[in-house]
């Protein structure tokens, strides 16, 4: 019986050695050696003991592991000589916990298993350990760890990695258990669905994806990814700074300022954000704030940046002084200088420049200046620049819109300005814009009813409030054309074109007036300009050809008259 029991023990030990070598090839190495095997056993449940292997057998197995019935391992098997056993390993207890003595044969077998364990552990320490990455769900494998450690096949937690065990249809693990030894089977290391989703929700990964979109010019997509990163981790200043850069590229400068401010609030020493905010303030015409943030940029700032901000500050001061003196020519010059220093999106500079052009009767340029400037939201503009500056920008915009015929937009802008600043000047401008809009509406209704005289009178009343309104001038010219007052109609059209050279309706009406007045050359000049603007307009083409025909006919008649006049002046001379 003793021999049968001993034989069964050796069989189990062989399985344990195979599992140990299998783990040696598959698992990640550990920096620390595996603790020694437990020595406790009982009479009914004997702890498996590894087979006794001599030094010569172990040396042979390192060259050919198949001789011991073990699968070949990709890592070399290190051999520990007998005389290298530590002092603590020499004094192995030879009795169980209940006092049962172990035979000398079992004792020698137990000592040999200790040596073999050291061989495996030394092999595991050959390579440097890499820290595993796993989720808490992967810790379910600790059950297998406990079972394996109870059999002497030690599997460290660091060696498990992200190994997932596939389950069969019954839901049980696809492991094979021999006695109490766990065999992992064919483990395929694949990323789990959960870890894949976690990578997609990693804010740093989202930031990198956003940076790639930004480099490729896809600023909207980049900003959306930065927003996702911020929603996951709202305490990272870099995400806000990168979003600010995307907003700058989209021309949404005020929103970019808000994001950059948040980045600096989270990290006041974030030099990239400080530099970006300084450039934003420079473009928005806030020279003093730009200088303050440039000084906090550290090595990111250059002297020329601060010098440019100081030049802008001086130019803005000159603009304010010229505006107070109503010196609009100087204001126009200084505003251009300020924009050349980088304040290309400054609301105050744009408003002052548009006002100067408007006062100099250059309405077309004033409108272009307002259109090219950024269309700021009132709330954001008020938050950054205050209610006074925002109201000034709105009231200038309202007047420019009214001058080019956008009366509804002008009224809306003036009403917003009045909400922010109830000064007498803004109230007066709002009242005037409403009067102009009313005059235009009433005059148009009378014109549709063919009441041209009454309509002309209403338009005149509107022009008394604002004599340089190109739309009302054109409408009155249309009424005078219907009344046969072609010369007066030409005067109104010419005045409208002086204010707005691209006002095609006024030019076409003036050309018609010239045709009625038989001023063919003047009509042809207007038609040629119209054809350059609208080459496919058939009505203009017919009128142009008709004018040329009439001009050619008039020239032919003039030539005939000259010939007749020359013939009548001939004197017959005869000789005597």
PDB file of N, CA and C in Angstrom, residues 402 407-408 411 432-442:
ATOM      1  N   UNK A 402     -29.071 100.371 -41.724  1.00  0.00           N
ATOM      2  CA  UNK A 402     -30.143 101.230 -42.213  1.00  0.00           C
ATOM      3  C   UNK A 402     -29.739 101.953 -43.483  1.00  0.00           C
ATOM      4  N   UNK A 407     -33.423  97.725 -42.955  1.00  0.00           N
ATOM      5  CA  UNK A 407     -34.084  98.471 -41.891  1.00  0.00           C
ATOM      6  C   UNK A 407     -34.457  97.569 -40.707  1.00  0.00           C
ATOM      7  N   UNK A 408     -34.935  96.396 -40.974  1.00  0.00           N
ATOM      8  CA  UNK A 408     -35.336  95.498 -39.878  1.00  0.00           C
ATOM      9  C   UNK A 408     -34.132  95.114 -39.020  1.00  0.00           C
ATOM     10  N   UNK A 411     -33.146  98.130 -36.890  1.00  0.00           N
ATOM     11  CA  UNK A 411     -33.997  98.332 -35.715  1.00  0.00           C
ATOM     12  C   UNK A 411     -33.656  97.329 -34.623  1.00  0.00           C
ATOM     13  N   UNK A 432     -34.830 107.661 -34.922  1.00  0.00           N
ATOM     14  CA  UNK A 432     -34.612 108.046 -36.317  1.00  0.00           C
ATOM     15  C   UNK A 432     -34.681 106.829 -37.245  1.00  0.00           C
ATOM     16  N   UNK A 433     -34.090 105.717 -36.818  1.00  0.00           N
ATOM     17  CA  UNK A 433     -34.122 104.508 -37.656  1.00  0.00           C
ATOM     18  C   UNK A 433     -35.547 104.013 -37.838  1.00  0.00           C
ATOM     19  N   UNK A 434     -36.331 104.061 -36.793  1.00  0.00           N
ATOM     20  CA  UNK A 434     -37.733 103.649 -36.909  1.00  0.00           C
ATOM     21  C   UNK A 434     -38.495 104.572 -37.858  1.00  0.00           C
ATOM     22  N   UNK A 435     -38.197 105.899 -37.821  1.00  0.00           N
ATOM     23  CA  UNK A 435     -38.842 106.832 -38.741  1.00  0.00           C
ATOM     24  C   UNK A 435     -38.484 106.545 -40.190  1.00  0.00           C
ATOM     25  N   UNK A 436     -37.227 106.219 -40.456  1.00  0.00           N
ATOM     26  CA  UNK A 436     -36.815 105.890 -41.824  1.00  0.00           C
ATOM     27  C   UNK A 436     -37.491 104.609 -42.313  1.00  0.00           C
ATOM     28  N   UNK A 437     -37.547 103.620 -41.448  1.00  0.00           N
ATOM     29  CA  UNK A 437     -38.192 102.365 -41.832  1.00  0.00           C
ATOM     30  C   UNK A 437     -39.675 102.580 -42.115  1.00  0.00           C
ATOM     31  N   UNK A 438     -40.322 103.414 -41.307  1.00  0.00           N
ATOM     32  CA  UNK A 438     -41.734 103.696 -41.526  1.00  0.00           C
ATOM     33  C   UNK A 438     -41.966 104.438 -42.833  1.00  0.00           C
ATOM     34  N   UNK A 439     -41.104 105.418 -43.143  1.00  0.00           N
ATOM     35  CA  UNK A 439     -41.238 106.167 -44.393  1.00  0.00           C
ATOM     36  C   UNK A 439     -41.070 105.249 -45.595  1.00  0.00           C
ATOM     37  N   UNK A 440     -40.127 104.373 -45.524  1.00  0.00           N
ATOM     38  CA  UNK A 440     -39.922 103.452 -46.642  1.00  0.00           C
ATOM     39  C   UNK A 440     -41.131 102.544 -46.835  1.00  0.00           C
ATOM     40  N   UNK A 441     -41.665 102.004 -45.739  1.00  0.00           N
ATOM     41  CA  UNK A 441     -42.800 101.090 -45.827  1.00  0.00           C
ATOM     42  C   UNK A 441     -44.037 101.797 -46.391  1.00  0.00           C
ATOM     43  N   UNK A 442     -44.346 102.986 -45.911  1.00  0.00           N
ATOM     44  CA  UNK A 442     -45.518 103.721 -46.396  1.00  0.00           C
ATOM     45  C   UNK A 442     -45.337 104.114 -47.859  1.00  0.00           C
TER      46      UNK A 442
END
